[in-house]
Short mmCIF file of C-alpha atoms and ligand atoms in Angstrom, two decimals:
data_model
loop_
_atom_site.label_atom_id
_atom_site.label_comp_id
_atom_site.label_asym_id
_atom_site.label_seq_id
_atom_site.Cartn_x
_atom_site.Cartn_y
_atom_site.Cartn_z
CA MET A 1 38.93 -29.28 158.05
CA SER A 2 40.84 -30.86 155.16
CA GLN A 3 37.66 -32.21 153.57
CA TYR A 4 36.67 -28.63 152.74
CA LEU A 5 39.94 -27.80 150.99
CA ASP A 6 39.29 -30.62 148.55
CA PHE A 7 36.55 -28.33 147.18
CA VAL A 8 39.01 -25.53 146.35
CA ASP A 9 41.03 -25.86 143.15
CA PHE A 10 42.40 -22.75 141.46
CA LYS A 11 43.77 -24.86 138.61
CA TYR A 12 40.32 -26.17 137.72
CA LYS A 13 39.00 -25.11 134.29
CA PRO A 14 35.20 -25.27 134.23
CA GLY A 15 33.81 -27.69 131.65
CA ASN A 16 31.27 -26.68 128.98
CA ASN A 17 28.36 -28.13 130.87
CA ASP A 18 29.29 -26.79 134.33
CA ILE A 19 27.08 -24.26 136.08
CA ILE A 20 29.03 -21.37 137.59
CA CYS A 21 27.94 -19.38 140.64
CA LEU A 22 29.38 -16.09 141.80
CA PHE A 23 29.22 -15.61 145.59
CA ARG A 24 30.20 -12.81 147.88
CA ILE A 25 31.67 -14.48 150.97
CA GLU A 26 32.41 -13.04 154.37
CA PRO A 27 34.09 -15.63 156.60
CA ALA A 28 33.34 -15.63 160.35
CA PRO A 29 36.27 -14.73 162.67
CA GLY A 30 38.85 -17.54 162.75
CA ILE A 31 37.84 -19.01 159.38
CA SER A 32 40.25 -18.51 156.49
CA LYS A 33 38.95 -17.36 153.15
CA ARG A 34 40.07 -20.57 151.53
CA GLU A 35 38.26 -22.70 154.05
CA ALA A 36 35.13 -20.54 153.77
CA MET A 37 34.92 -20.96 150.00
CA GLY A 38 35.57 -24.68 150.36
CA ARG A 39 32.75 -24.95 152.85
CA VAL A 40 30.34 -23.20 150.49
CA ALA A 41 31.33 -25.43 147.56
CA ALA A 42 31.05 -28.52 149.79
CA GLU A 43 27.68 -27.86 151.37
CA SER A 44 26.10 -26.73 148.08
CA SER A 45 27.28 -29.83 146.23
CA ASN A 46 28.08 -33.20 147.80
CA GLY A 47 30.20 -32.45 150.89
CA THR A 48 29.35 -32.18 154.57
CA TRP A 49 30.99 -31.20 157.87
CA THR A 50 33.14 -34.32 158.26
CA GLU A 51 35.07 -36.85 156.22
CA LEU A 52 32.97 -39.72 154.91
CA THR A 53 33.67 -43.40 154.51
CA THR A 54 31.12 -43.58 151.68
CA LEU A 55 32.91 -41.07 149.43
CA THR A 56 34.15 -43.09 146.46
CA GLU A 57 36.44 -41.61 143.81
CA ARG A 58 33.56 -41.60 141.33
CA ILE A 59 31.40 -39.52 143.67
CA ARG A 60 34.30 -37.26 144.65
CA LYS A 61 34.74 -36.30 140.99
CA MET A 62 31.25 -34.83 140.98
CA ARG A 63 32.11 -32.24 143.63
CA ALA A 64 31.87 -28.49 143.09
CA ARG A 65 35.11 -26.52 143.02
CA ALA A 66 35.83 -22.97 144.07
CA PHE A 67 38.15 -22.11 141.18
CA SER A 68 38.57 -18.34 141.27
CA ALA A 69 38.65 -15.63 143.94
CA SER A 70 38.95 -11.88 143.78
CA GLY A 71 38.50 -9.79 146.92
CA GLU A 72 35.35 -11.05 148.59
CA PHE A 73 34.00 -12.59 145.37
CA VAL A 74 34.38 -16.28 144.66
CA LYS A 75 33.40 -18.36 141.65
CA ILE A 76 32.33 -21.95 142.12
CA ALA A 77 31.86 -24.45 139.28
CA TYR A 78 29.25 -27.22 139.62
CA PRO A 79 29.36 -30.28 137.33
CA ILE A 80 25.98 -30.68 135.65
CA GLU A 81 25.61 -34.22 137.06
CA LEU A 82 24.81 -32.63 140.41
CA PHE A 83 21.57 -31.29 139.00
CA GLU A 84 18.30 -32.68 137.79
CA LEU A 85 17.69 -31.09 134.42
CA GLY A 86 14.60 -28.90 134.24
CA ASN A 87 14.13 -28.78 138.04
CA ALA A 88 14.44 -25.22 139.34
CA PRO A 89 13.64 -25.97 143.02
CA GLN A 90 16.44 -28.56 143.03
CA LEU A 91 18.90 -25.97 141.71
CA MET A 92 17.84 -23.57 144.45
CA SER A 93 18.09 -26.24 147.16
CA SER A 94 21.72 -26.72 146.07
CA VAL A 95 23.21 -23.34 145.28
CA ALA A 96 20.83 -21.26 147.42
CA GLY A 97 20.10 -23.74 150.19
CA ASN A 98 21.81 -24.74 153.46
CA ILE A 99 24.83 -22.57 152.72
CA PHE A 100 23.04 -19.40 153.84
CA GLY A 101 22.85 -20.72 157.40
CA MET A 102 26.46 -21.79 157.90
CA LYS A 103 28.00 -20.57 161.16
CA ALA A 104 31.41 -20.42 159.50
CA LEU A 105 30.26 -17.41 157.47
CA ASP A 106 29.12 -14.01 158.67
CA GLY A 107 27.63 -13.23 155.29
CA LEU A 108 27.00 -14.99 151.98
CA ARG A 109 25.35 -13.59 148.89
CA LEU A 110 24.64 -15.43 145.67
CA GLU A 111 25.32 -12.67 143.14
CA ASP A 112 24.87 -14.49 139.85
CA ILE A 113 24.52 -17.86 138.16
CA GLU A 114 25.84 -18.73 134.70
CA PHE A 115 23.88 -21.54 133.12
CA SER A 116 25.38 -23.88 130.57
CA ARG A 117 23.74 -24.59 127.23
CA LYS A 118 22.72 -28.09 128.24
CA TYR A 119 21.10 -26.84 131.44
CA ILE A 120 19.31 -23.99 129.64
CA SER A 121 17.88 -26.32 127.03
CA SER A 122 16.17 -28.40 129.74
CA PHE A 123 13.84 -25.46 130.52
CA LYS A 124 11.15 -23.87 128.42
CA GLY A 125 12.09 -20.18 128.53
CA PRO A 126 9.53 -17.52 127.64
CA GLN A 127 6.77 -18.54 125.28
CA PHE A 128 6.17 -15.04 123.89
CA GLY A 129 9.07 -12.82 124.92
CA VAL A 130 9.29 -9.18 123.91
CA LYS A 131 8.35 -9.65 120.25
CA GLY A 132 5.51 -12.04 120.98
CA ILE A 133 3.95 -9.68 123.52
CA ARG A 134 4.30 -6.70 121.19
CA LYS A 135 2.69 -8.74 118.44
CA PHE A 136 -0.43 -9.76 120.33
CA MET A 137 -0.74 -6.34 121.94
CA LYS A 138 -0.30 -4.79 118.47
CA ILE A 139 2.11 -2.17 119.85
CA LYS A 140 5.15 -1.72 117.66
CA LYS A 141 7.58 0.72 119.25
CA ARG A 142 6.37 2.60 122.29
CA PRO A 143 6.50 1.24 125.84
CA ILE A 144 3.47 -0.86 126.78
CA THR A 145 1.43 0.71 129.56
CA ALA A 146 -0.22 -1.03 132.50
CA THR A 147 -2.15 0.19 135.51
CA VAL A 148 -2.93 -1.59 138.73
CA PRO A 149 -6.22 -0.29 140.17
CA LYS A 150 -5.79 1.17 143.64
CA PRO A 151 -6.79 0.87 146.48
CA LYS A 152 -5.02 -2.45 146.03
CA LEU A 153 -7.60 -4.35 148.07
CA GLY A 154 -11.26 -3.80 148.86
CA MET A 155 -13.06 -2.88 145.63
CA ASN A 156 -15.90 -5.24 144.75
CA THR A 157 -16.31 -6.69 141.25
CA ASN A 158 -18.53 -3.86 140.14
CA GLU A 159 -16.27 -1.12 141.44
CA TYR A 160 -13.22 -2.86 140.00
CA CYS A 161 -14.81 -3.17 136.56
CA LYS A 162 -15.79 0.50 136.52
CA VAL A 163 -12.23 1.58 137.35
CA ALA A 164 -10.76 -0.89 134.83
CA GLU A 165 -13.03 0.47 132.10
CA LYS A 166 -11.89 4.04 132.79
CA ILE A 167 -8.22 3.02 132.75
CA TRP A 168 -8.60 1.28 129.40
CA ARG A 169 -10.68 4.06 127.88
CA GLY A 170 -8.08 6.61 128.98
CA GLY A 171 -5.58 4.86 126.71
CA VAL A 172 -3.71 2.43 128.99
CA ASP A 173 -3.14 -0.98 127.37
CA ILE A 174 -3.23 -3.33 130.33
CA VAL A 175 -5.10 -3.53 133.63
CA LYS A 176 -3.24 -5.62 136.16
CA MET A 177 -4.40 -7.24 139.40
CA ASP A 178 -2.34 -6.30 142.42
CA GLU A 179 0.02 -8.87 143.91
CA ASN A 180 -2.11 -9.42 147.01
CA MET A 181 -5.44 -9.51 145.21
CA THR A 182 -6.47 -13.04 144.31
CA SER A 183 -9.99 -14.17 145.34
CA GLN A 184 -11.09 -12.46 148.52
CA ASN A 185 -14.67 -12.14 149.74
CA PHE A 186 -15.01 -8.66 148.30
CA ALA A 187 -14.08 -9.80 144.77
CA ASP A 188 -14.24 -13.48 143.82
CA PHE A 189 -11.59 -14.37 141.20
CA TYR A 190 -13.97 -16.11 138.81
CA LYS A 191 -16.69 -13.49 139.01
CA THR A 192 -14.27 -10.57 138.67
CA THR A 193 -12.23 -12.10 135.83
CA ARG A 194 -15.36 -12.94 133.83
CA ALA A 195 -16.81 -9.46 134.32
CA VAL A 196 -13.62 -7.52 133.70
CA LEU A 197 -12.85 -9.44 130.49
CA LYS A 198 -16.34 -8.59 129.21
CA VAL A 199 -15.59 -4.92 129.89
CA ARG A 200 -12.27 -5.38 128.12
CA ASP A 201 -14.02 -6.75 125.02
CA LYS A 202 -16.42 -3.81 125.02
CA VAL A 203 -13.62 -1.22 125.28
CA GLU A 204 -11.66 -3.00 122.52
CA ARG A 205 -14.70 -2.82 120.24
CA ASP A 206 -15.30 0.86 121.04
CA THR A 207 -11.72 2.08 120.80
CA GLY A 208 -10.28 -0.28 118.20
CA GLU A 209 -7.24 -0.65 120.50
CA ARG A 210 -5.91 -3.90 121.86
CA LYS A 211 -6.44 -4.22 125.65
CA ALA A 212 -5.39 -6.93 128.11
CA PHE A 213 -6.03 -8.01 131.69
CA LEU A 214 -3.38 -9.56 133.95
CA ALA A 215 -5.29 -12.05 136.08
CA ASN A 216 -3.34 -12.93 139.24
CA VAL A 217 -3.66 -16.72 139.57
CA THR A 218 -1.28 -17.03 142.56
CA CYS A 219 -2.73 -19.61 144.97
CA GLU A 220 -2.56 -23.35 145.79
CA THR A 221 -1.11 -25.05 142.69
CA LYS A 222 -4.05 -27.16 141.47
CA GLU A 223 -6.46 -24.27 141.97
CA MET A 224 -3.94 -21.97 140.23
CA LEU A 225 -4.13 -24.17 137.11
CA ARG A 226 -7.93 -24.14 137.30
CA ARG A 227 -7.86 -20.35 137.37
CA ALA A 228 -5.44 -20.19 134.43
CA LYS A 229 -7.76 -22.43 132.38
CA PHE A 230 -10.65 -20.19 133.32
CA VAL A 231 -8.79 -17.07 132.13
CA HIS A 232 -8.16 -18.81 128.82
CA GLY A 233 -11.80 -19.89 128.55
CA GLN A 234 -12.94 -16.30 129.07
CA GLY A 235 -10.73 -15.01 126.27
CA GLY A 236 -7.87 -13.70 128.41
CA GLU A 237 -4.33 -13.89 127.07
CA PHE A 238 -2.30 -13.18 130.22
CA VAL A 239 -1.97 -14.64 133.69
CA MET A 240 0.13 -13.27 136.50
CA ILE A 241 2.03 -15.11 139.23
CA ASP A 242 3.88 -13.90 142.33
CA PHE A 243 6.65 -16.36 141.59
CA LEU A 244 8.49 -16.14 144.90
CA THR A 245 5.51 -16.53 147.22
CA ALA A 246 4.02 -19.24 144.98
CA GLY A 247 7.41 -20.91 144.60
CA PHE A 248 9.60 -22.08 141.77
CA ALA A 249 7.76 -25.38 141.35
CA ALA A 250 4.39 -23.66 141.02
CA PHE A 251 5.89 -21.24 138.51
CA GLN A 252 7.25 -24.12 136.43
CA THR A 253 3.90 -25.89 136.58
CA LEU A 254 2.13 -22.74 135.42
CA ARG A 255 4.65 -22.32 132.60
CA ASN A 256 3.89 -25.84 131.40
CA GLU A 257 0.15 -25.25 131.57
CA CYS A 258 0.45 -21.95 129.72
CA GLU A 259 2.20 -23.70 126.84
CA ASP A 260 -0.98 -25.69 126.24
CA LEU A 261 -3.27 -22.71 126.77
CA GLY A 262 -1.19 -20.20 124.81
CA LEU A 263 -1.24 -17.75 127.73
CA ALA A 264 1.52 -15.23 128.46
CA ILE A 265 2.88 -15.05 132.03
CA HIS A 266 3.42 -11.82 133.93
CA VAL A 267 5.83 -12.36 136.82
CA HIS A 268 5.55 -10.26 139.98
CA ARG A 269 8.45 -10.43 142.43
CA ALA A 270 6.75 -9.61 145.76
CA PHE A 271 8.97 -11.04 148.59
CA HIS A 272 12.25 -10.63 146.72
CA SER A 273 13.47 -7.82 148.97
CA ALA A 274 13.38 -10.17 151.97
CA PHE A 275 16.58 -11.67 150.57
CA THR A 276 17.82 -9.36 147.80
CA ARG A 277 18.00 -6.10 149.75
CA ASN A 278 20.95 -6.91 152.02
CA LYS A 279 24.09 -6.54 149.90
CA GLU A 280 26.03 -8.84 152.24
CA HIS A 281 23.65 -11.75 152.60
CA GLY A 282 21.00 -13.53 150.56
CA MET A 283 20.71 -13.49 146.82
CA SER A 284 20.64 -10.84 144.12
CA MET A 285 17.61 -9.97 142.03
CA LEU A 286 19.89 -10.48 139.04
CA ALA A 287 20.23 -14.18 139.84
CA LEU A 288 16.47 -14.43 140.39
CA SER A 289 15.73 -12.67 137.12
CA LYS A 290 17.84 -15.21 135.26
CA LEU A 291 15.74 -17.97 136.78
CA VAL A 292 12.63 -16.21 135.52
CA ARG A 293 14.03 -16.11 131.97
CA LEU A 294 15.11 -19.74 132.24
CA ILE A 295 11.74 -20.99 133.48
CA GLY A 296 9.82 -18.78 131.10
CA GLY A 297 8.15 -15.62 132.40
CA ASP A 298 7.19 -13.23 129.62
CA THR A 299 7.30 -10.02 131.68
CA LEU A 300 9.09 -9.35 134.99
CA HIS A 301 9.25 -6.43 137.43
CA ILE A 302 12.71 -4.87 137.63
CA GLY A 303 12.17 -1.58 139.50
CA THR A 304 12.56 2.06 138.56
CA ALA A 305 15.62 3.57 140.30
CA VAL A 306 13.49 6.69 140.96
CA GLY A 307 10.22 5.36 142.38
CA LYS A 308 9.11 4.32 145.89
CA LEU A 309 11.05 1.05 146.20
CA VAL A 310 14.78 0.29 146.60
CA GLY A 311 16.78 -0.67 143.51
CA ALA A 312 19.70 1.46 142.37
CA ARG A 313 20.03 2.60 138.75
CA ASP A 314 22.95 0.24 138.09
CA GLU A 315 20.98 -2.70 139.39
CA VAL A 316 17.88 -1.87 137.38
CA LEU A 317 20.02 -1.49 134.23
CA ALA A 318 21.75 -4.81 134.81
CA LEU A 319 18.39 -6.54 135.26
CA GLU A 320 16.99 -5.06 132.08
CA HIS A 321 20.10 -6.06 130.21
CA GLU A 322 20.05 -9.62 131.49
CA LEU A 323 16.38 -10.09 130.64
CA GLU A 324 16.22 -8.52 127.24
CA HIS A 325 19.61 -9.15 125.65
CA GLU A 326 22.23 -11.75 124.94
CA MET A 327 25.22 -10.66 127.08
CA GLU A 328 27.60 -8.23 125.38
CA PRO A 329 31.12 -8.03 126.82
CA SER A 330 30.97 -4.22 126.69
CA PHE A 331 28.13 -4.02 129.16
CA ARG A 332 29.26 -2.91 132.61
CA THR A 333 27.57 -1.60 135.74
CA LYS A 334 28.58 -1.76 139.38
CA GLN A 335 26.54 -4.94 139.71
CA HIS A 336 28.79 -8.02 139.97
CA PHE A 337 27.86 -10.50 137.31
CA LEU A 338 28.96 -13.35 135.09
CA ALA A 339 28.72 -13.43 131.31
CA GLN A 340 25.73 -15.40 130.06
CA ASP A 341 25.05 -16.73 126.59
CA TRP A 342 21.30 -17.40 126.37
CA TYR A 343 21.60 -19.61 123.28
CA GLY A 344 18.52 -18.10 121.69
CA VAL A 345 16.19 -18.20 124.72
CA LYS A 346 13.59 -15.49 124.13
CA PRO A 347 14.01 -12.23 126.04
CA VAL A 348 11.68 -11.23 128.88
CA LEU A 349 9.95 -7.84 128.73
CA ALA A 350 11.17 -5.74 131.66
CA VAL A 351 8.46 -4.05 133.76
CA SER A 352 9.28 -0.77 135.44
CA SER A 353 6.97 -0.13 138.38
CA GLY A 354 6.69 1.15 141.93
CA GLY A 355 5.82 4.75 142.70
CA LEU A 356 5.86 5.87 139.06
CA HIS A 357 3.86 8.84 137.74
CA PRO A 358 3.88 10.72 134.41
CA GLY A 359 6.63 13.11 135.55
CA LEU A 360 9.04 10.16 135.90
CA ILE A 361 8.34 8.60 132.50
CA PRO A 362 11.07 10.52 130.58
CA TYR A 363 13.65 9.36 133.15
CA VAL A 364 12.51 5.74 132.95
CA ILE A 365 12.41 5.57 129.14
CA ASP A 366 15.76 7.34 128.88
CA MET A 367 17.25 4.78 131.29
CA LEU A 368 15.67 1.62 129.88
CA GLY A 369 14.67 2.41 126.30
CA PRO A 370 11.20 1.87 124.83
CA ASP A 371 11.22 -1.96 125.13
CA ILE A 372 9.55 -1.93 128.53
CA MET A 373 6.22 -2.19 130.22
CA VAL A 374 5.55 0.86 132.36
CA GLN A 375 3.27 -0.06 135.24
CA VAL A 376 1.67 2.83 137.13
CA GLY A 377 -0.89 2.47 139.94
CA GLY A 378 -1.03 5.45 142.29
CA GLY A 379 0.34 7.70 139.54
CA VAL A 380 -2.84 7.05 137.52
CA LEU A 381 -5.47 6.56 140.24
CA GLY A 382 -4.17 9.54 142.19
CA ASN A 383 -4.58 12.01 139.32
CA PRO A 384 -6.82 14.80 140.71
CA MET A 385 -9.00 14.63 137.57
CA GLY A 386 -9.93 10.96 138.15
CA PRO A 387 -8.87 7.54 136.78
CA GLU A 388 -9.69 8.05 133.10
CA SER A 389 -7.77 11.32 133.05
CA GLY A 390 -5.01 9.66 135.04
CA ALA A 391 -4.69 7.02 132.32
CA ARG A 392 -4.74 9.71 129.69
CA ALA A 393 -1.96 11.60 131.47
CA LEU A 394 0.20 8.47 131.51
CA ARG A 395 -0.37 7.88 127.82
CA GLN A 396 0.38 11.55 127.10
CA SER A 397 3.69 11.33 128.94
CA ILE A 398 4.66 8.32 126.79
CA ASP A 399 3.55 9.99 123.58
CA ALA A 400 5.52 13.13 124.47
CA VAL A 401 8.71 11.13 124.98
CA MET A 402 8.20 9.15 121.78
CA GLU A 403 7.59 12.37 119.85
CA ARG A 404 10.60 13.96 121.58
CA ILE A 405 8.58 16.83 122.96
CA PRO A 406 9.56 18.09 126.45
CA LEU A 407 6.94 17.01 128.99
CA LYS A 408 6.28 20.52 130.27
CA GLU A 409 5.67 21.76 126.75
CA TYR A 410 3.32 18.84 125.99
CA ALA A 411 1.45 19.56 129.22
CA ARG A 412 0.50 23.03 127.98
CA SER A 413 -1.94 21.49 125.50
CA HIS A 414 -2.79 18.37 127.57
CA LYS A 415 -4.63 19.17 130.77
CA GLU A 416 -4.50 15.68 132.28
CA LEU A 417 -0.71 15.61 132.05
CA LYS A 418 -0.61 19.16 133.41
CA ALA A 419 -2.62 18.04 136.48
CA ALA A 420 -0.23 15.13 137.04
CA LEU A 421 2.87 17.30 136.81
CA GLU A 422 1.37 19.87 139.15
CA LYS A 423 0.68 17.16 141.74
CA TRP A 424 3.85 15.11 141.52
CA GLY A 425 6.44 17.23 139.69
CA TYR A 426 8.93 16.22 137.03
CA THR A 427 12.30 14.42 137.19
CA LYS A 428 14.86 15.04 134.46
CA PRO A 429 16.61 12.11 132.78
CA VAL A 430 20.29 11.89 133.84
C1 CAP B 1 2.96 -0.51 142.14
C2 CAP B 1 2.70 -1.87 142.69
C3 CAP B 1 3.73 -2.95 142.32
C4 CAP B 1 5.18 -2.64 142.72
C5 CAP B 1 6.06 -3.86 142.83
C6 CAP B 1 2.57 -1.84 144.19
O1 CAP B 1 1.99 0.41 142.50
O2 CAP B 1 1.46 -2.33 142.19
O3 CAP B 1 3.32 -4.10 142.97
O4 CAP B 1 5.71 -1.80 141.75
O5 CAP B 1 7.39 -3.54 143.00
O6 CAP B 1 1.68 -2.53 144.68
O7 CAP B 1 3.38 -1.19 144.84
P1 CAP B 1 2.26 1.97 142.42
P2 CAP B 1 8.51 -3.89 141.91
O8 CAP B 1 2.38 2.32 140.96
O9 CAP B 1 1.03 2.60 143.04
O10 CAP B 1 3.49 2.26 143.19
O11 CAP B 1 7.98 -3.39 140.59
O12 CAP B 1 9.73 -3.18 142.37
O13 CAP B 1 8.65 -5.36 141.92
MG1 MG B 2 1.35 -4.08 143.38
#
């Protein structure tokens, strides 16, 4: 047992280059808290279950140390030598790897990671960030709107293009592929992307508004890069990746490719709830969102607090804050987190999505401010007046908030919004 206690040192002062992790630890019966934190620090750095004859003093110095504990929360410092710079999967294999399966713990949650300047500078970060996206979308102040055509699977290229055209014409800025739509028999990726971008060009010419398409390139890595190049060749400016199902390595590879192509990356988080939902085990979305900023997504889903998916208001606020700001000491929610200086890494545009409809827009903008992308699928496609009116209703709800006109009042002179409010109701900001 003593080998574990070597990984606990409350006198240790983390060095400038160290990476700090905040864990919530629940020891199994019979295991002391001190031993439990030592075991986590050991297994996630360079220790194992027994004493080693190969452990020299030089190697011992590289160990992680649990240096602070408060209630069930423990901070562990990792010397940067333990990590390969610019390698996100390797970081995850260390601080989010074997430790989750240790019998000595009943629960373990990685709540947050604080990256050091040296570590941060080994990654690319977002290429566009909030300002860059606003610039190429030519949208100065209001939230950017996006719609994901529903039904999420099944429409053929023709049907998809017709719906996309209506969404754009109704005043929505971005049409987005759904997370599980890639290149199925009913709609081949290449055929659909080519056709939908032609429609996009036509609507841009007719309306004089900037429009974009988020092409989901999630698939086997080499083919993913081929698809990204294709999007670029067809005049697209955005690709989308489901970063957790594709994996951190694929995401990094795409980020590198997008540097050359000048494409922005929309990051979908499908799969995150498999390990972020349990508050006692797994990993927080906050920690994942920091990895997205580090690697370089330009937009990332953060939830809504009021829509169809889990994600409490405090958590959504903490995510938005972490993505879009440098950390201010005054910022506090119930989410447990570490301070993070981003050293100038561009901010990521937060995407609020999941069960949204026009009646929820005032709540969402009040909670998150106008620097967001509001992504609405069912709340546009389910409008009783049809998709184009559905898009119009979404745009009207945004315009009403920006002009500070109560939604119900605005709906009196805007029939599409009226239809949406009648179907789904209205939720007041808190
Ligand atoms: C929303 C959505 C998004 C979720 C993802 C869906 O559609 O397209 O993928 O919002 O969740 O498929 O559910 P609706 P999150 O607007 O019809 O709900 O944003 O929390 O990552
Ligand atoms: Mg979706």
